[in-house]
Amino acid sequence: MSSSQNVWVYPENNPVLLEQIIREFHIHPVTAQIFVSRGFTNLEDIHSFLYAKLPQLHSPHLLPHMNQAVERILTARKKRERVLIYADNDVDGMTGGALLQEFLEKISVPVLCYIPKTNYGDKNFAKDAFTYAKENGCSLLITVDCSIDPKQRLSKGSNPIDLIITDHHEPTKKPSHKVATLNPKLIGSQYPNRDLTGVGVAFKLAHAILNAIIDQGELLAQRIDLKDFLDLVALGTIADMGALLGENRILVRYGLQILQKNQRIGLKKLFHLCGLDLGEISPIDIALKVAPRLNSLGRIADPQKGVELLLTKEEKTADRLATELNKYNAERQKIEKKIADDVDSILKNHPEETKERAIVLYSDRWHPGIVPIIASKISRHYHCPAMIIAVEEAFGKGSVRTIPYFPLISILKKQRDLLENFGGHDYAAGLTIKKERIEELKKRFVEAANQQLKEGDMMKKLKLDARIGFQDLTFHLMESLKLLEPFGNENPAPLLYADVKQYRKAKLVGQSHVKMYLKQEMHLIEGIGFSMADKKETLQQKEEPFRVVFTPVVKNFHNKATIQLHVRDF
């Protein structure tokens, strides 16, 4: 198996529906075709997509056990009990932890937020949570974005610790909670949005608590506007690859508006270091520039500083923390490159590893905080399930990424006898395993992939949205395409295609990109193929017309706006 070629999936045609969409919403025909291509079948769903507002968010009380959770937290508020927020060490966990800390402080609940350096795949994760709560005099523990086995509740002695789990991972065990488990993926849950992220569930808990306080007729010392927390929800949802459809789309769309007016001084400093214009912040900016810097804390440093950055009101503290994040991110990149080079060398010297339908690699030379990045890269490059394990002394800490045809949780449940712990989603998981069991896990995981996946599953599919003529690549179209934003997971930027010729030879830009000069009839447009340097020679030899797949973008240079094509394939 080599790195996959792209399979183009051409759009559906439905001229009747297309005409209805154009007439009903007065939108550009290309934008209307995108709705047809993406499986919308009625005008009501399209209206909901285009015009959904905050009042259309689902009631937080639809989450199972929400009433019990709210009642226990309000009891803690009344009795002045100390509450510990214990969150995962990625951006989703940091933002969810920061949101609950800030909210509970606003309603006068004594609260601590702690982000451990380990994560939910670690076998000591739950023990660490309860120990920290006990040492800090907390009688209520609220988790955010981490799969904890509630059976490990500390109930001995004079200070029992109650547990509320807020999570969005696929449950790996039947919950035996003492107070509540808030998770849209619980078996039997009727919550309409299974795709809430960890910070999304935390926001729902805050919403339900505020509803209860208002219903009780209390006058808060200060007015709380839940919209003020949506910047954190947007940040965590985008960073955790939350699907940007339905409720998540509403949360992120409004959250981006709050981010663009950013009142959080720590984020403002971080965005400045990332070279971002606050007024034009987009999900891709967050995914490629902001999230990696925050995630670097959980990978190689102290993730507690992430919450501190999100909540600080002090300019000097914000400056210091943003600078530290930049430094840690640079360190993370160096470590990542070293591991990536090592992995490339292993695969080059052992080509048999890439001939199976899954890749499993392990080593004691790799940093456990970096293996999730490497697993993602391997899975994307070869378009197959990938498990990368960092071995430390007697245990391995692994990260698993996969493709749509091979969901992980059911596979990992079958390997439970080998694993110390595991958790996550169907497409991204973490695990802990004893060193001597890794080879058996590798054998079983690869066998499962070989049996379950077909050859066609290993090929990456580009789902094309619409054919377009260059005469339609106008600023009017670009404005119409904005109706589909924000773009991200499950709502990608449009993929258009056209038949073109070259009016000048393609050339290399930087180390790895290719600039293309494309024409169709009398229309000339430049394209850029990111990381396509290996295709430059093929392009230069093309004399005849060829078909190109791209996303159009507006580029501003010296106060002049032009349309450029981000070429994905040809």
Coordinates of C-alpha atoms in Angstrom, one line a residue:
M1 CA 0.0 0.0 0.0
S2 CA 1.4 3.4 -1.0
S3 CA 0.1 6.8 -0.3
S4 CA -3.4 7.0 -1.8
Q5 CA -4.4 8.7 -5.0
N6 CA -7.6 10.8 -5.0
V7 CA -10.8 9.5 -6.3
W8 CA -13.1 12.2 -7.6
V9 CA -16.8 11.9 -6.7
Y10 CA -18.8 14.0 -9.1
P11 CA -21.9 15.9 -7.8
E12 CA -25.5 14.8 -8.1
N13 CA -27.7 16.6 -10.6
N14 CA -31.3 17.6 -9.6
P15 CA -32.4 20.4 -12.0
V16 CA -35.8 20.7 -10.4
L17 CA -34.5 21.2 -6.8
L18 CA -31.7 23.4 -8.1
E19 CA -34.2 25.8 -9.7
Q20 CA -36.3 25.8 -6.5
I21 CA -33.3 26.7 -4.4
I22 CA -32.3 29.6 -6.7
R23 CA -35.8 30.9 -6.8
E24 CA -36.5 30.6 -3.1
F25 CA -33.3 32.0 -1.7
H26 CA -32.1 34.2 -4.6
I27 CA -28.6 32.8 -4.4
H28 CA -26.0 32.1 -7.0
P29 CA -26.6 29.0 -9.1
V30 CA -23.2 27.5 -8.0
T31 CA -24.0 28.0 -4.3
A32 CA -27.4 26.4 -5.0
Q33 CA -25.7 23.4 -6.7
I34 CA -23.5 23.0 -3.6
F35 CA -26.6 22.4 -1.5
V36 CA -27.8 19.8 -4.0
S37 CA -24.4 18.1 -4.0
R38 CA -24.3 17.9 -0.2
G39 CA -27.5 16.0 0.1
F40 CA -30.0 18.7 1.0
T41 CA -33.4 17.5 -0.3
N42 CA -35.8 20.2 0.9
L43 CA -36.0 23.9 1.3
E44 CA -36.8 23.8 5.0
D45 CA -33.4 22.2 5.8
I46 CA -31.6 24.8 3.6
H47 CA -33.4 27.6 5.4
S48 CA -32.4 26.1 8.7
F49 CA -28.8 25.9 7.6
L50 CA -28.7 29.5 6.3
Y51 CA -30.7 31.3 9.0
A52 CA -30.4 29.3 12.2
K53 CA -30.0 31.6 15.2
L54 CA -29.1 31.1 18.9
P55 CA -32.8 30.6 20.0
Q56 CA -32.7 27.4 17.8
L57 CA -30.1 25.8 20.1
H58 CA -31.4 22.7 21.8
S59 CA -32.5 22.8 25.4
P60 CA -29.6 21.7 27.7
H61 CA -32.2 19.8 29.8
L62 CA -32.5 17.2 26.9
L63 CA -29.1 15.8 28.1
P64 CA -29.7 12.8 30.4
H65 CA -29.0 13.5 34.1
M66 CA -28.8 17.3 33.5
N67 CA -31.3 18.0 36.3
Q68 CA -29.3 16.0 38.8
A69 CA -26.1 17.7 37.8
V70 CA -27.6 21.2 38.2
E71 CA -29.2 20.3 41.6
R72 CA -25.8 19.1 42.9
I73 CA -23.9 22.2 41.7
L74 CA -26.5 24.5 43.2
T75 CA -26.3 22.6 46.5
A76 CA -22.5 23.2 46.4
R77 CA -23.2 26.9 45.7
K78 CA -25.5 27.1 48.7
K79 CA -23.2 25.3 51.1
R80 CA -20.0 27.0 49.7
E81 CA -18.5 23.7 48.9
R82 CA -15.3 23.7 46.9
V83 CA -15.6 22.4 43.3
L84 CA -12.8 21.0 41.2
I85 CA -13.0 21.2 37.4
Y86 CA -10.7 18.5 36.0
A87 CA -10.3 18.8 32.2
D88 CA -8.4 17.1 29.4
N89 CA -5.1 18.7 28.3
D90 CA -6.1 19.6 24.7
V91 CA -7.8 22.8 23.5
D92 CA -11.3 21.3 23.9
G93 CA -10.5 20.5 27.5
M94 CA -8.8 23.8 28.2
T95 CA -11.6 25.9 26.8
G96 CA -14.3 23.8 28.6
G97 CA -12.4 24.0 31.8
A98 CA -11.9 27.7 31.5
L99 CA -15.6 28.2 30.6
L100 CA -16.9 26.4 33.7
Q101 CA -14.3 28.1 36.0
E102 CA -15.3 31.5 34.7
F103 CA -19.0 30.7 34.9
L104 CA -19.0 29.2 38.4
E105 CA -16.9 32.1 39.7
K106 CA -19.6 34.5 38.3
I107 CA -22.3 32.7 40.3
S108 CA -20.1 32.6 43.4
V109 CA -19.1 29.0 43.6
P110 CA -15.7 28.3 45.1
V111 CA -13.9 26.6 42.2
L112 CA -10.5 25.3 41.0
C113 CA -9.6 24.2 37.5
Y114 CA -6.9 21.7 37.0
I115 CA -5.5 20.4 33.7
P116 CA -3.2 17.4 34.1
K117 CA -0.2 16.7 31.9
T118 CA -1.5 13.2 31.2
N119 CA -4.7 12.5 29.2
Y120 CA -7.7 10.1 29.2
G121 CA -5.7 7.3 27.6
D122 CA -3.4 7.1 30.7
K123 CA -4.2 4.4 33.3
N124 CA -3.7 6.8 36.2
F125 CA -5.9 9.5 34.9
A126 CA -8.9 8.9 37.2
K127 CA -6.8 8.3 40.2
D128 CA -5.0 11.6 39.7
A129 CA -8.3 13.5 39.4
F130 CA -9.7 12.2 42.8
T131 CA -6.4 12.6 44.6
Y132 CA -6.1 16.2 43.4
A133 CA -9.7 16.9 44.5
K134 CA -9.1 15.4 48.0
E135 CA -5.8 17.2 48.5
N136 CA -7.5 20.6 47.7
G137 CA -10.5 20.1 49.9
C138 CA -13.0 19.7 47.0
S139 CA -16.2 17.7 47.7
L140 CA -17.5 17.9 44.1
L141 CA -15.5 16.9 41.0
I142 CA -16.6 17.9 37.5
T143 CA -14.7 16.5 34.6
V144 CA -14.5 18.1 31.1
D145 CA -13.7 16.1 28.0
C146 CA -12.1 13.1 29.7
S147 CA -13.4 9.6 30.0
I148 CA -13.2 8.7 33.7
D149 CA -14.5 5.5 35.2
P150 CA -16.9 6.7 37.8
K151 CA -16.4 3.5 39.9
Q152 CA -13.2 5.1 41.2
R153 CA -15.2 7.7 43.2
L154 CA -13.6 8.3 46.6
S155 CA -16.3 7.8 49.2
K156 CA -14.3 6.8 52.3
G157 CA -13.7 9.1 55.2
S158 CA -15.5 12.3 56.3
N159 CA -15.2 14.1 52.9
P160 CA -16.7 12.0 50.1
I161 CA -16.1 13.3 46.6
D162 CA -19.1 13.4 44.3
L163 CA -18.6 13.2 40.6
I164 CA -20.2 14.8 37.6
I165 CA -18.9 13.7 34.2
T166 CA -19.2 16.0 31.2
D167 CA -17.9 14.3 28.1
H168 CA -18.5 13.7 24.4
H169 CA -16.4 10.6 23.8
E170 CA -18.0 7.3 22.9
P171 CA -18.7 5.5 26.2
T172 CA -16.5 2.4 26.6
K173 CA -18.3 1.2 29.8
K174 CA -21.8 1.5 31.1
P175 CA -21.8 4.6 33.4
S176 CA -22.3 3.9 37.1
H177 CA -22.4 7.5 38.1
K178 CA -23.2 8.7 41.6
V179 CA -24.5 12.1 40.5
A180 CA -24.6 12.5 36.7
T181 CA -23.0 11.7 33.4
L182 CA -23.6 14.4 30.7
N183 CA -22.8 13.0 27.3
P184 CA -24.9 13.3 24.1
K185 CA -23.5 9.8 23.1
L186 CA -24.8 7.9 26.1
I187 CA -26.9 4.9 25.1
G188 CA -30.5 5.9 25.3
S189 CA -29.7 9.7 25.0
Q190 CA -32.4 11.6 23.1
Y191 CA -30.2 14.7 22.7
P192 CA -30.4 15.7 19.0
N193 CA -26.8 16.7 18.5
R194 CA -24.3 13.8 19.0
D195 CA -21.5 16.0 17.7
L196 CA -21.2 18.3 20.7
T197 CA -17.6 18.7 21.7
G198 CA -16.3 18.7 25.3
V199 CA -16.6 22.5 25.6
G200 CA -20.0 22.3 24.0
V201 CA -21.2 20.0 26.8
A202 CA -19.6 22.3 29.4
F203 CA -21.6 25.2 27.8
K204 CA -24.8 23.2 28.1
L205 CA -24.2 22.7 31.8
A206 CA -23.6 26.4 32.3
H207 CA -26.8 27.2 30.4
A208 CA -28.9 24.8 32.5
I209 CA -27.5 26.1 35.8
L210 CA -28.2 29.7 34.7
N211 CA -31.8 28.7 33.7
A212 CA -32.3 27.2 37.2
I213 CA -31.0 30.3 39.0
I214 CA -33.3 32.5 36.9
D215 CA -36.3 30.2 37.5
Q216 CA -35.6 30.4 41.2
G217 CA -36.0 34.2 40.9
E218 CA -32.6 35.0 42.1
L219 CA -31.0 38.4 41.2
L220 CA -27.4 37.8 40.3
A221 CA -24.8 40.3 41.5
Q222 CA -24.0 40.9 37.8
R223 CA -25.9 40.0 34.7
I224 CA -24.5 36.9 32.9
D225 CA -24.7 36.8 29.2
L226 CA -24.0 33.3 27.9
K227 CA -23.0 34.7 24.5
D228 CA -19.8 35.9 26.2
F229 CA -18.7 32.3 26.5
L230 CA -19.2 31.4 22.9
D231 CA -15.7 32.4 21.9
L232 CA -14.4 29.6 24.0
V233 CA -17.0 27.2 22.6
A234 CA -15.9 28.2 19.0
L235 CA -12.2 27.8 19.8
G236 CA -12.6 24.3 21.4
T237 CA -15.1 23.0 18.8
I238 CA -12.9 24.0 15.8
A239 CA -9.7 22.7 17.5
D240 CA -11.4 19.3 18.3
M241 CA -12.7 18.9 14.7
G242 CA -16.3 19.2 15.8
A243 CA -18.8 18.8 12.9
L244 CA -19.8 22.4 11.8
L245 CA -23.4 21.5 11.0
G246 CA -26.6 22.0 13.0
E247 CA -26.2 23.2 16.5
N248 CA -22.3 23.3 16.3
R249 CA -22.6 25.5 13.3
I250 CA -24.7 28.0 15.3
L251 CA -22.3 27.9 18.3
V252 CA -19.2 28.4 16.1
R253 CA -20.8 31.1 13.8
Y254 CA -21.7 33.3 16.8
G255 CA -18.5 32.4 18.7
L256 CA -16.4 33.6 15.8
Q257 CA -18.2 37.0 16.0
I258 CA -17.2 37.2 19.7
L259 CA -13.6 36.2 18.9
Q260 CA -13.4 38.9 16.3
K261 CA -14.3 41.5 19.0
N262 CA -11.9 39.7 21.3
Q263 CA -12.1 40.9 24.9
R264 CA -9.8 38.2 26.2
I265 CA -6.5 39.8 26.5
G266 CA -4.6 36.5 26.4
L267 CA -6.2 35.4 23.2
K268 CA -5.6 38.8 21.7
K269 CA -1.9 38.6 22.4
L270 CA -1.8 35.0 21.0
F271 CA -3.6 36.0 17.8
H272 CA -1.1 38.9 17.4
L273 CA 1.8 36.5 17.7
C274 CA 0.1 34.2 15.1
G275 CA 0.0 37.2 12.7
L276 CA -3.8 37.0 12.6
D277 CA -6.2 39.9 11.9
L278 CA -8.8 39.7 14.6
G279 CA -11.5 41.1 12.4
E280 CA -11.1 38.3 9.8
I281 CA -10.4 35.3 12.1
S282 CA -11.6 32.0 10.5
P283 CA -11.8 28.4 11.5
I284 CA -8.8 27.5 9.4
D285 CA -6.7 30.2 11.2
I286 CA -7.7 28.6 14.5
A287 CA -7.0 25.1 13.3
L288 CA -3.6 25.8 11.7
K289 CA -2.2 28.6 13.9
V290 CA -4.0 29.0 17.3
A291 CA -4.9 25.4 18.3
P292 CA -1.3 24.0 17.7
R293 CA 0.1 26.6 20.0
L294 CA -2.4 25.9 22.8
N295 CA -2.1 22.1 22.2
S296 CA 1.7 22.4 22.5
L297 CA 1.2 22.9 26.3
G298 CA -0.5 19.6 26.7
R299 CA 2.1 17.9 24.4
I300 CA 5.4 19.0 26.0
A301 CA 4.7 21.6 28.8
D302 CA 2.1 22.6 31.4
P303 CA -1.5 22.7 30.0
Q304 CA -2.6 24.6 33.1
K305 CA -1.1 27.7 31.4
G306 CA -3.7 27.4 28.6
V307 CA -6.5 28.1 31.1
E308 CA -4.5 30.9 32.7
L309 CA -4.0 32.5 29.2
L310 CA -7.7 32.2 28.4
L311 CA -8.8 33.8 31.7
T312 CA -6.2 36.3 32.7
K313 CA -7.1 40.0 32.9
E314 CA -3.4 41.1 33.4
E315 CA -1.6 42.4 30.3
K316 CA 1.9 41.4 31.6
T317 CA 0.7 37.9 32.3
A318 CA -1.0 37.7 28.9
D319 CA 2.3 38.8 27.2
R320 CA 4.4 36.3 29.1
L321 CA 2.0 33.4 28.5
A322 CA 1.5 34.1 24.8
T323 CA 5.3 34.3 24.3
E324 CA 5.8 31.0 26.2
L325 CA 3.2 29.3 24.0
N326 CA 5.0 30.5 20.9
K327 CA 8.3 29.1 22.3
Y328 CA 6.7 25.7 23.3
N329 CA 5.2 25.4 19.8
A330 CA 8.6 25.9 18.2
E331 CA 10.0 23.2 20.5
R332 CA 7.0 20.9 19.7
Q333 CA 7.7 21.4 15.9
K334 CA 11.4 20.4 16.4
I335 CA 10.4 17.2 18.3
E336 CA 7.7 16.5 15.8
K337 CA 10.1 16.7 12.9
K338 CA 12.6 14.4 14.6
I339 CA 9.9 11.8 15.2
A340 CA 8.4 12.2 11.7
D341 CA 11.9 11.7 10.2
D342 CA 12.4 8.6 12.4
V343 CA 9.0 7.2 11.2
D344 CA 9.8 7.9 7.6
S345 CA 13.0 6.0 8.0
I346 CA 11.3 3.0 9.5
L347 CA 8.7 2.9 6.7
K348 CA 11.4 3.3 4.1
N349 CA 13.5 0.5 5.5
H350 CA 10.5 -1.7 6.3
P351 CA 8.2 -1.3 3.3
E352 CA 6.2 -4.3 4.4
E353 CA 4.6 -2.1 7.1
T354 CA 2.8 -0.1 4.3
K355 CA 1.5 -3.2 2.5
E356 CA -1.1 -3.9 5.2
R357 CA -4.4 -2.0 5.5
A358 CA -3.3 -0.4 8.9
I359 CA 0.0 0.9 10.1
V360 CA 1.1 0.2 13.7
L361 CA 4.5 1.5 14.9
Y362 CA 6.1 1.9 18.3
S363 CA 9.3 3.0 19.8
D364 CA 10.9 4.2 23.1
R365 CA 12.5 7.1 21.2
W366 CA 9.2 9.0 20.8
H367 CA 7.6 11.7 22.9
P368 CA 4.1 10.5 24.0
G369 CA 2.7 14.0 23.6
I370 CA 3.6 14.1 19.9
V371 CA 2.4 10.7 18.8
P372 CA -1.2 12.0 18.2
I373 CA 0.2 14.4 15.5
I374 CA 2.2 11.6 13.9
A375 CA -0.7 9.2 13.9
S376 CA -2.9 11.9 12.2
K377 CA -0.2 12.5 9.5
I378 CA 0.3 8.8 8.8
S379 CA -3.4 8.2 8.6
R380 CA -4.0 11.1 6.2
H381 CA -1.0 10.3 4.0
Y382 CA -1.7 6.6 3.5
H383 CA -5.5 7.0 4.1
C384 CA -5.6 4.1 6.5
P385 CA -5.9 3.4 10.2
A386 CA -2.7 4.4 12.0
M387 CA -1.6 3.5 15.6
I388 CA 1.6 5.2 17.0
I389 CA 2.8 4.1 20.4
A390 CA 5.5 5.8 22.6
V391 CA 7.0 3.3 25.0
E392 CA 8.1 4.6 28.4
E393 CA 9.6 1.9 30.7
A394 CA 6.9 -0.8 31.2
F395 CA 4.1 0.9 29.3
G396 CA 3.2 2.2 25.9
K397 CA 1.0 5.3 25.4
G398 CA -0.6 5.2 22.0
S399 CA -2.7 7.4 19.7
V400 CA -4.9 6.0 17.0
R401 CA -6.4 7.8 13.9
T402 CA -8.5 6.2 11.2
I403 CA -10.6 6.6 8.1
P404 CA -14.5 6.6 7.8
Y405 CA -14.7 2.9 7.0
F406 CA -12.9 1.7 10.1
P407 CA -14.5 3.2 13.3
L408 CA -12.2 2.7 16.3
I409 CA -14.2 2.3 19.5
S410 CA -15.8 -1.1 18.6
I411 CA -12.3 -2.3 17.4
L412 CA -10.6 -1.2 20.7
K413 CA -13.4 -2.8 22.8
K414 CA -12.5 -6.1 21.3
Q415 CA -8.9 -5.6 22.5
R416 CA -9.9 -4.7 26.0
D417 CA -8.1 -7.8 27.4
L418 CA -4.8 -6.3 26.2
L419 CA -5.3 -2.7 27.2
E420 CA -4.9 -0.9 30.5
N421 CA -7.1 1.9 29.4
F422 CA -8.5 3.5 26.3
G423 CA -11.0 6.2 25.3
G424 CA -11.9 8.7 22.6
H425 CA -14.0 8.9 19.4
D426 CA -14.6 6.5 16.5
Y427 CA -12.0 8.5 14.5
A428 CA -9.4 9.5 17.2
A429 CA -8.5 7.5 20.3
G430 CA -5.9 7.1 23.0
L431 CA -4.7 4.0 24.9
T432 CA -2.3 2.7 27.5
I433 CA -0.9 -0.8 27.1
K434 CA 1.8 -2.9 28.8
K435 CA 5.0 -3.1 26.7
E436 CA 4.9 -6.9 26.3
R437 CA 1.4 -6.8 24.8
I438 CA 2.1 -4.3 22.0
E439 CA 3.0 -6.9 19.4
E440 CA -0.2 -8.8 20.0
L441 CA -2.2 -5.6 19.8
K442 CA -0.5 -4.7 16.5
K443 CA -1.2 -8.2 15.1
R444 CA -4.9 -8.0 16.0
F445 CA -5.4 -4.4 14.9
V446 CA -3.8 -5.0 11.5
E447 CA -5.8 -8.3 11.0
A448 CA -9.0 -6.4 11.8
A449 CA -8.2 -3.7 9.2
N450 CA -7.2 -6.3 6.6
Q451 CA -10.5 -8.1 7.1
Q452 CA -12.8 -5.1 7.3
L453 CA -11.4 -2.7 4.7
K454 CA -11.6 -3.1 1.0
E455 CA -9.1 -1.8 -1.5
G456 CA -11.4 1.0 -2.6
D457 CA -11.7 2.2 1.1
M458 CA -8.0 3.0 1.0
M459 CA -8.4 5.7 -1.6
K460 CA -9.1 9.2 -0.6
K461 CA -12.3 10.6 -2.1
L462 CA -12.6 14.2 -3.2
K463 CA -16.3 15.1 -3.2
L464 CA -16.8 17.7 -5.8
D465 CA -19.5 20.3 -5.3
A466 CA -20.1 21.9 -8.7
R467 CA -18.7 22.5 -12.2
I468 CA -17.9 26.1 -12.9
G469 CA -16.9 28.3 -15.8
F470 CA -14.2 30.9 -15.2
Q471 CA -16.7 33.7 -16.2
D472 CA -18.6 32.8 -13.0
L473 CA -15.6 33.2 -10.7
T474 CA -16.7 36.7 -9.6
F475 CA -16.8 38.6 -6.4
H476 CA -20.6 38.2 -6.5
L477 CA -20.0 34.4 -6.3
M478 CA -17.5 34.8 -3.5
E479 CA -20.1 36.8 -1.5
S480 CA -22.7 34.1 -2.1
L481 CA -20.3 31.4 -0.9
K482 CA -19.9 33.2 2.4
L483 CA -23.5 32.1 3.2
L484 CA -22.0 28.6 3.7
E485 CA -19.4 29.6 6.3
P486 CA -18.0 28.8 8.7
F487 CA -16.1 26.0 6.9
G488 CA -14.7 23.1 8.8
N489 CA -15.2 19.4 9.6
E490 CA -18.4 18.1 7.8
N491 CA -18.9 21.5 6.2
P492 CA -15.7 21.9 4.0
A493 CA -15.0 24.8 1.8
P494 CA -16.5 24.3 -1.7
L495 CA -14.6 22.0 -4.1
L496 CA -15.3 23.2 -7.7
Y497 CA -13.9 21.9 -11.0
A498 CA -13.3 23.3 -14.4
D499 CA -11.6 22.3 -17.7
V500 CA -8.6 24.6 -18.3
K501 CA -5.3 25.2 -20.2
Q502 CA -2.1 26.7 -19.0
Y503 CA -1.0 30.1 -20.4
R504 CA 2.4 30.0 -18.7
K505 CA 4.5 27.2 -17.3
A506 CA 3.9 26.3 -13.6
K507 CA 6.6 27.4 -11.2
L508 CA 7.8 26.4 -7.7
V509 CA 6.9 28.8 -4.9
G510 CA 8.9 28.4 -1.7
Q511 CA 10.1 24.8 -1.0
S512 CA 6.9 22.8 -1.6
H513 CA 4.2 24.8 -3.4
V514 CA 3.4 25.3 -7.1
K515 CA 2.0 28.3 -8.8
M516 CA -0.2 27.7 -11.8
Y517 CA -1.4 30.0 -14.6
L518 CA -4.7 28.8 -15.8
K519 CA -7.0 30.0 -18.6
Q520 CA -10.4 29.2 -19.9
E521 CA -11.4 30.9 -23.1
M522 CA -10.5 34.6 -22.5
H523 CA -10.4 34.3 -18.7
L524 CA -7.0 34.0 -16.8
I525 CA -6.7 33.1 -13.2
E526 CA -3.7 32.1 -11.0
G527 CA -3.8 29.0 -8.9
I528 CA -1.6 27.7 -6.0
G529 CA -1.1 24.0 -5.3
F530 CA 0.1 23.7 -1.7
S531 CA 2.6 20.9 -1.0
M532 CA 2.4 19.9 -4.7
A533 CA 6.0 20.5 -5.6
D534 CA 6.3 16.8 -6.7
K535 CA 3.7 17.5 -9.4
K536 CA 5.5 20.5 -11.0
E537 CA 7.1 18.5 -13.8
T538 CA 3.8 16.8 -14.7
L539 CA 2.1 20.2 -14.9
Q540 CA 4.9 21.8 -17.0
Q541 CA 4.5 19.1 -19.6
K542 CA 0.8 19.6 -20.0
E543 CA 0.0 21.1 -23.4
E544 CA -3.6 19.9 -23.8
P545 CA -6.6 21.0 -21.7
F546 CA -7.0 19.3 -18.4
R547 CA -9.5 19.3 -15.5
V548 CA -8.6 20.9 -12.2
V549 CA -10.3 20.8 -8.8
F550 CA -10.0 23.8 -6.5
T551 CA -11.4 26.1 -3.9
P552 CA -11.7 29.8 -4.9
V553 CA -10.5 32.4 -2.3
V554 CA -10.2 36.2 -2.2
K555 CA -6.6 37.4 -1.8
N556 CA -5.8 41.0 -0.7
F557 CA -2.4 42.3 -1.7
H558 CA -1.5 46.0 -1.6
N559 CA -5.2 46.9 -1.1
K560 CA -6.1 45.1 -4.3
A561 CA -8.5 42.1 -4.1
T562 CA -8.1 39.2 -6.5
I563 CA -9.6 35.7 -6.8
Q564 CA -7.1 32.9 -6.5
L565 CA -7.7 29.2 -6.9
H566 CA -6.4 26.8 -4.2
V567 CA -5.8 23.8 -6.3
R568 CA -6.5 20.4 -4.7
D569 CA -6.0 18.0 -7.6
F570 CA -5.8 17.9 -11.4

